[in-house]
Every structure is written in structure tokens, then in C-alpha cells.
mmCIF file of C-alpha atoms and ligand atoms in Angstrom:
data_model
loop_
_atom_site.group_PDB
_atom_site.id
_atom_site.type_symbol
_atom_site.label_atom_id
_atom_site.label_comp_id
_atom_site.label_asym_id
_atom_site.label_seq_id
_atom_site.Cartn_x
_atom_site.Cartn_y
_atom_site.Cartn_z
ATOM 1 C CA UNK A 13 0.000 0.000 0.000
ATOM 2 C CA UNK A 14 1.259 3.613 -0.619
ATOM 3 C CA UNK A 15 0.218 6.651 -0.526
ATOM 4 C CA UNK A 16 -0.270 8.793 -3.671
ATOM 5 C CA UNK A 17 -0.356 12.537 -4.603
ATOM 6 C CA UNK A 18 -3.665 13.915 -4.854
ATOM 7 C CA UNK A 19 -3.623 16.763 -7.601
ATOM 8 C CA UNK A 20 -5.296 20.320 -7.458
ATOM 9 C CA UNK A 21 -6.728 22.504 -9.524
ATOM 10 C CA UNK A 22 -5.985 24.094 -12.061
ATOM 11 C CA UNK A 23 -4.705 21.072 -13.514
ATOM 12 C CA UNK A 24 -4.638 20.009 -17.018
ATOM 13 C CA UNK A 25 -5.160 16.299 -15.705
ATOM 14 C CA UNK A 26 -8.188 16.854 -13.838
ATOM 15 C CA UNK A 27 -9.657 18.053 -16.972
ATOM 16 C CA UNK A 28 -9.334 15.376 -19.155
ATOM 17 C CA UNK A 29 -11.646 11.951 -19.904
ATOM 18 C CA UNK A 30 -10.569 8.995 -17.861
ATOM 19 C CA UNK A 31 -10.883 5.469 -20.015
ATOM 20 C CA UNK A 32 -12.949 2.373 -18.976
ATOM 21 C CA UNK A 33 -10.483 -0.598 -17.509
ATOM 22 C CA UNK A 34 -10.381 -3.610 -19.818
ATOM 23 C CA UNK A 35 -10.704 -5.701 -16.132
ATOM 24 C CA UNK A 36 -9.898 -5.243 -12.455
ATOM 25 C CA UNK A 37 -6.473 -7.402 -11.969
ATOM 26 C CA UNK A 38 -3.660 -7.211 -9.939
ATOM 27 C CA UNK A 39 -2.612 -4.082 -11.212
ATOM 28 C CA UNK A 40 -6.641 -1.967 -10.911
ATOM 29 C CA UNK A 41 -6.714 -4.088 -7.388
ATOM 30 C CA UNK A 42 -3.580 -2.295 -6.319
ATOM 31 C CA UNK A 43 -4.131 1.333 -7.729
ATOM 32 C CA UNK A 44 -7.826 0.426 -5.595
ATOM 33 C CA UNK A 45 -5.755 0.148 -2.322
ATOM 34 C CA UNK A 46 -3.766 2.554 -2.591
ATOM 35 C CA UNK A 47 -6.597 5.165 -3.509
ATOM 36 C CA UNK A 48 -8.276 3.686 -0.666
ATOM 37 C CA UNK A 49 -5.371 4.931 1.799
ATOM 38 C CA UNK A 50 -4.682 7.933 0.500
ATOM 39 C CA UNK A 51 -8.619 9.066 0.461
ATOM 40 C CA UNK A 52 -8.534 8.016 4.360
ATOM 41 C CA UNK A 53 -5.418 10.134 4.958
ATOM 42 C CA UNK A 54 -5.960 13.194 3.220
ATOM 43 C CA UNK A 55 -8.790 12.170 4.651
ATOM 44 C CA UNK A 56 -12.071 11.998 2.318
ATOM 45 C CA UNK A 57 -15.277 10.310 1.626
ATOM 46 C CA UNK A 58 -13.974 9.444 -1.920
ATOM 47 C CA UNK A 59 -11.544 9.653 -4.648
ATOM 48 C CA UNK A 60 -11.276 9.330 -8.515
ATOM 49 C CA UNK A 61 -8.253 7.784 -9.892
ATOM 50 C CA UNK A 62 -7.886 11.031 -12.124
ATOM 51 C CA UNK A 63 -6.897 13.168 -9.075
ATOM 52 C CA UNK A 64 -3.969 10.877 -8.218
ATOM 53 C CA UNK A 65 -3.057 11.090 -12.169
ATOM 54 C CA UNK A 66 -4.718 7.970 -13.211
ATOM 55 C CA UNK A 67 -6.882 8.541 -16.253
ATOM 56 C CA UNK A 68 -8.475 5.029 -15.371
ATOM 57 C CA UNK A 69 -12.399 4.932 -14.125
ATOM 58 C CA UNK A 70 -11.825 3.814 -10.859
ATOM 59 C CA UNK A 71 -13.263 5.089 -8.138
ATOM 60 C CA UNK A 72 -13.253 4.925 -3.988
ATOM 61 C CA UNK A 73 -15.855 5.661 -1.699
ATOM 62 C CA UNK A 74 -16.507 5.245 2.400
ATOM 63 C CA UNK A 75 -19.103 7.676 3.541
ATOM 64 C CA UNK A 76 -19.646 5.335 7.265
ATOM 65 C CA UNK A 77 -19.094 7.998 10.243
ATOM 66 C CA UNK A 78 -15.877 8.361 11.706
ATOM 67 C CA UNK A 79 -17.042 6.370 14.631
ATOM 68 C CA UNK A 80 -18.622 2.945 12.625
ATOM 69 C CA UNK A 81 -17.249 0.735 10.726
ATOM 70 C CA UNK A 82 -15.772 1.517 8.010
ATOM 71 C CA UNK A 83 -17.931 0.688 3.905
ATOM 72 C CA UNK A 84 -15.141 1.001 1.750
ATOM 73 C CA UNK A 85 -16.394 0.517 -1.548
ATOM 74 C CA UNK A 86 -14.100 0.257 -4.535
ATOM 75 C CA UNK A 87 -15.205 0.543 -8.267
ATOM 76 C CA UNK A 88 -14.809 0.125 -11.693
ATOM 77 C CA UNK A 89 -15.856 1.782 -15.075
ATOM 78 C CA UNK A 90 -18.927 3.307 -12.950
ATOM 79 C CA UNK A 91 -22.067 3.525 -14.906
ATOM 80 C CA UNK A 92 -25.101 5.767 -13.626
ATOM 81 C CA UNK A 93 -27.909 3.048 -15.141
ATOM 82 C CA UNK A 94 -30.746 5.092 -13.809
ATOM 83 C CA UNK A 95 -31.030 8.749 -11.812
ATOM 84 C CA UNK A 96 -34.403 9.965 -10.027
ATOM 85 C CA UNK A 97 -36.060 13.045 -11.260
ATOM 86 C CA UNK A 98 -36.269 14.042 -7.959
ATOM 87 C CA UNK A 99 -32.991 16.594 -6.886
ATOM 88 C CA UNK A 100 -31.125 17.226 -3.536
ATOM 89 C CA UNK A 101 -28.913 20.180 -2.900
ATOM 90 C CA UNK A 102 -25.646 19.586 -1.113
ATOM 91 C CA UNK A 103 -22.584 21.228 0.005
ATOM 92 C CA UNK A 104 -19.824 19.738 -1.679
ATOM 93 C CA UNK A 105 -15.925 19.604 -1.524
ATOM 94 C CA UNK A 106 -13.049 18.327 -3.231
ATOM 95 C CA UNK A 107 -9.817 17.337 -2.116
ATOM 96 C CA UNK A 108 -8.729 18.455 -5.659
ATOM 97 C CA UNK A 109 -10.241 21.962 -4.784
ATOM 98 C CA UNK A 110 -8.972 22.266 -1.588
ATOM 99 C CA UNK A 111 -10.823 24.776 1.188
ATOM 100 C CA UNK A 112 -13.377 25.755 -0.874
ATOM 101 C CA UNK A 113 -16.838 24.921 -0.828
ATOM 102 C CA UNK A 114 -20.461 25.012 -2.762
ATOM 103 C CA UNK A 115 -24.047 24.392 -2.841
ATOM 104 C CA UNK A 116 -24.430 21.473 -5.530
ATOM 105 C CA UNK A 117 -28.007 20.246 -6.669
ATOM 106 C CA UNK A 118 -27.815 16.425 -8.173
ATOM 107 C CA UNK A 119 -30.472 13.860 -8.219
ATOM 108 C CA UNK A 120 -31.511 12.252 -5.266
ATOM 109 C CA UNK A 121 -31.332 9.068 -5.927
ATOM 110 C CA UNK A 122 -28.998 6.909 -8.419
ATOM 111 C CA UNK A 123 -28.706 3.480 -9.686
ATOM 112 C CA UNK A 124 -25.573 2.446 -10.466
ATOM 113 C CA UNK A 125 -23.641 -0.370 -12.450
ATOM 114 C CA UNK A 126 -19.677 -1.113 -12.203
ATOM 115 C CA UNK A 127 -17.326 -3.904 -11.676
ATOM 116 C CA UNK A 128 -15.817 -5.189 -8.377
ATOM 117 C CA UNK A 129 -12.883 -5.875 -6.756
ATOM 118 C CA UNK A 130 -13.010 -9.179 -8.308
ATOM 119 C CA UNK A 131 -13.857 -8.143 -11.809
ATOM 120 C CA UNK A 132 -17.438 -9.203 -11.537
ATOM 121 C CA UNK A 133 -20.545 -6.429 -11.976
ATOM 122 C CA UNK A 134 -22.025 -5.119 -9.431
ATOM 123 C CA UNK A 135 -25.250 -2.741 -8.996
ATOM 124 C CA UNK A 136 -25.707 -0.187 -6.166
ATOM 125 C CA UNK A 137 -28.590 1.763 -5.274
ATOM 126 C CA UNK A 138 -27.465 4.974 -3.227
ATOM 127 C CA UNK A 139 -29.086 8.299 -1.665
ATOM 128 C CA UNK A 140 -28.114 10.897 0.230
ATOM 129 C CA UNK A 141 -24.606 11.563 0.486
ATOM 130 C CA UNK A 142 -23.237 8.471 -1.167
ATOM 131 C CA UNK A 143 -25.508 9.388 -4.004
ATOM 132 C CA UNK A 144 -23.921 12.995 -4.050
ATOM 133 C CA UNK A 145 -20.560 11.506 -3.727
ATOM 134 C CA UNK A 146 -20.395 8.769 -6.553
ATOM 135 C CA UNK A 147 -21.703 11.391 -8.793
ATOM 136 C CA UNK A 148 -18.947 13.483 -7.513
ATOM 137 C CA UNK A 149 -16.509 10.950 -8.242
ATOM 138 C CA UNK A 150 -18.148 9.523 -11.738
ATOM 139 C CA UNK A 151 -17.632 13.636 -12.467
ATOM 140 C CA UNK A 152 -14.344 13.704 -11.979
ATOM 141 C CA UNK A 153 -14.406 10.286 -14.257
ATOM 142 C CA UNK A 154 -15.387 12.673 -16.985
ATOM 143 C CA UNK A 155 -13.318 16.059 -16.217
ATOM 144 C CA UNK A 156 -15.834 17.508 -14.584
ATOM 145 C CA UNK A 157 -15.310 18.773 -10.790
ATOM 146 C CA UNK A 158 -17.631 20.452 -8.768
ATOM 147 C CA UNK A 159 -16.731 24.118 -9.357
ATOM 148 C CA UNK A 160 -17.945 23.145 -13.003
ATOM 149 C CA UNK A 161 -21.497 23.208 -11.490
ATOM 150 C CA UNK A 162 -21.715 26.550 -9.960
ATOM 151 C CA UNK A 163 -21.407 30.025 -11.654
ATOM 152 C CA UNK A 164 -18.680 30.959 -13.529
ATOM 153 C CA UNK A 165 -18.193 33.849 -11.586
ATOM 154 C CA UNK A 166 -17.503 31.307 -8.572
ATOM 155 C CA UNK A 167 -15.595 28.844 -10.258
ATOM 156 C CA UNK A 168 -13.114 32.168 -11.714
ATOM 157 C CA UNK A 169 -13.079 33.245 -7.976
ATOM 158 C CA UNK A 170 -12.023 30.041 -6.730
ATOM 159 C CA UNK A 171 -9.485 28.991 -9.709
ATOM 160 C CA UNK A 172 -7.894 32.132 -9.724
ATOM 161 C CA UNK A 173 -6.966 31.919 -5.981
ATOM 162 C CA UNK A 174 -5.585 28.491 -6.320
ATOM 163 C CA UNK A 175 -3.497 29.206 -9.200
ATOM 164 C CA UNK A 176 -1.888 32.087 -6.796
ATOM 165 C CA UNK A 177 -1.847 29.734 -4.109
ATOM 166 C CA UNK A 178 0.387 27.034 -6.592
ATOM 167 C CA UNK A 179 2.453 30.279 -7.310
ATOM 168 C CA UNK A 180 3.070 31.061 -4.537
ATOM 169 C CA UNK A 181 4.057 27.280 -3.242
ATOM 170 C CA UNK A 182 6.414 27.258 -6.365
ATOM 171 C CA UNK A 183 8.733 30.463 -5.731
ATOM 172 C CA UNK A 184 8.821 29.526 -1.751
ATOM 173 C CA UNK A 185 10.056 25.926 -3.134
ATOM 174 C CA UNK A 186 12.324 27.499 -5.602
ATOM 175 C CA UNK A 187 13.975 29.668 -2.749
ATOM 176 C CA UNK A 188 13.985 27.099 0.077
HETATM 177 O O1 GNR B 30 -14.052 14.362 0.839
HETATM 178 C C1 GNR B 30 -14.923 14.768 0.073
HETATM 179 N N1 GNR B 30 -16.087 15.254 0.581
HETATM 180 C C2 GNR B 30 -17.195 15.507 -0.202
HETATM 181 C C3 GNR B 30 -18.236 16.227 0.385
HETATM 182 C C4 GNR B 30 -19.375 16.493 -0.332
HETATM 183 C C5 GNR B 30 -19.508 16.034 -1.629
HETATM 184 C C6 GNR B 30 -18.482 15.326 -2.225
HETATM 185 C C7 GNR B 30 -17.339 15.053 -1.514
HETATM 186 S S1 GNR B 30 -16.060 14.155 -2.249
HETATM 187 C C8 GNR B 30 -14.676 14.767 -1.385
HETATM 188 C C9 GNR B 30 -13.429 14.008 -1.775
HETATM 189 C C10 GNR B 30 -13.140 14.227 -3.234
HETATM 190 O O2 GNR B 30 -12.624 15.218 -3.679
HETATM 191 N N2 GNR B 30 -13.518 13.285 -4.064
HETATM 192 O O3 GNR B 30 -13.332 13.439 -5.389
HETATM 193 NI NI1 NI B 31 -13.407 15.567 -5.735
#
């Protein structure tokens, strides 16, 4: 197990279209667990492989409270099968976006279709925040994070002052 990297925005990466695995082996199992470990350090309810620089749809979710036991669910090429019409509004996050935060409307309720850990398909039916946060994750799948659903006055806000904040990271490196 290690831990990886978790990019930030702006980042050409995070912009781009992860592709489907052919099948979860040894290798997928692996990239899995060590997604796994570094969502639960940073720590997070979930990670796409795209923000450790994976352009591979896999994708890692435990929204359990801190106190249970932990769900860890890992997936593969993540297919929303069926969404309600019906639409929730929550305040989402991203580890990718770090410290900044926004009101996100999604549907309520998904269905969804993937493979396993063991290469074999699976279907989940999820509300609530594990709804929100697959569809957060199946975003970042496709580019997409969740600045790319607010206004663009927001998102410019928020981009802008990460970009400084990189900047700024970069010349302290540069001079340390
Ligand atoms: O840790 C995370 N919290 C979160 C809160 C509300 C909606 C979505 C999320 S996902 C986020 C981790 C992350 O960036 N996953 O891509
Ligand atoms: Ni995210």
C-alpha cells in the first residue's frame, strides 16, 4: 500500500476523460488500495483515480461515520444506469479543490452499475450523500469537478486563488 499525490486545480489532468479498464487485476486491485489509503489520509469520503493522475475509471468511496465501521467501496468503469427526477442540494468539496466549498443540486437518488474488486458487476442503489458523492466521483471520471457546477463567476473566484496559491508554493520551493 502507498500513498499517492492527490492533484489540485488548475490542472490540465483533472480536466481530461478517464478510459474504462479492460478488467480489475492485480494491477486496478492495487491502484484500488492505494486510492483507498490515501482518500482516508488526506482524509475523504472518496476519490477518482484522475486526481492521483490515473486517467483510469476507478473510483473509492466510504461515507460510514468516523465512529462505525468503516464501507469502503471500490469501483470500476462506474455507470449511472438510472437517476431519479427528484434533486437534492448539497454542500460539496473536493480534495482536488482544496478549502473551498459550494451548494451542488444532483439527483436524489442513483442506480448504479460497475465492476468489483473481483472483476465481476455489481449494482448499487445509493441516496443521500453516497448518491452525491459517486456522482462526484463519476464527475471527476469525466473532467468535470464540482466548481464546473456553480457560476462561472464562482468557479473564476475560486481557480484564480488556487493558481496564486500554486504560485506562490512554487517560488517559496524554488527559494527554500
Ligand atoms: O471528501 C470529500 N467530501 C465531499 C463532500 C461532499 C460532496 C463530495 C465530496 S467528495 C470529497 C473528496 C473528493 O474530492 N472526491 O473526489
Ligand atoms: Ni473531488
Amino acid at each position: 500500500m502507498a500513498l499517492m499525490p492527490i492533484l489540485t486545480a488548475p490542472d490540465p489532468r483533472l480536466k481530461k476523460k478517464a478510459r474504462p479498464v479492460e478488467a480489475v487485476d492485480s494491477k486496478v486491485r492495487r491502484l484500488m488500495d492505494d486510492m483507498l489509503e490515501t482518500m482516508y489520509d488526506a482524509p475523504g469520503i472518496g476519490l477518482a483515480a484522475p486526481q492521483v493522475g490515473v486517467l483510469k475509471r476507478v473510483i473509492v468511496v466510504d461515507v460510514a461515520e468516523k465512529e462505525a465501521a468503516p464501507e469502503p467501496l471500490q469501483l470500476a468503469n462506474p455507470e449511472l444506469v438510472w437517476v431519479s427526477d427528484h434533486d437534492n442540494t448539497h454542500e460539496e468539496g473536493c480534495l482536488s479543490v482544496p478549502e473551498h466549498y459550494a451548494d451542488v443540486i444532483r439527483p436524489d437518488e442513483i442506480r448504479l452499475r460497475y465492476l468489483d474488486r473481483d472483476n465481476r458487476i455489481g449494482t448499487l442503489e445509493a441516496n443521500g450523500i453516497l448518491a452525491t458523492c459517486i456522482q462526484h466521483e463519476i464527475d471527476h471520471l469525466n473532467g468535470i469537478l464540482f466548481i464546473d457546477h456553480i457560476s462561472a463567476l464562482k468557479r473564476n473566484m475560486i481557480l484564480r486563488k488556487l493558481l496564486k496559491e500554486k504560485k506562490l508554493a512554487q517560488k517559496e520551493a524554488a527559494t527554500a
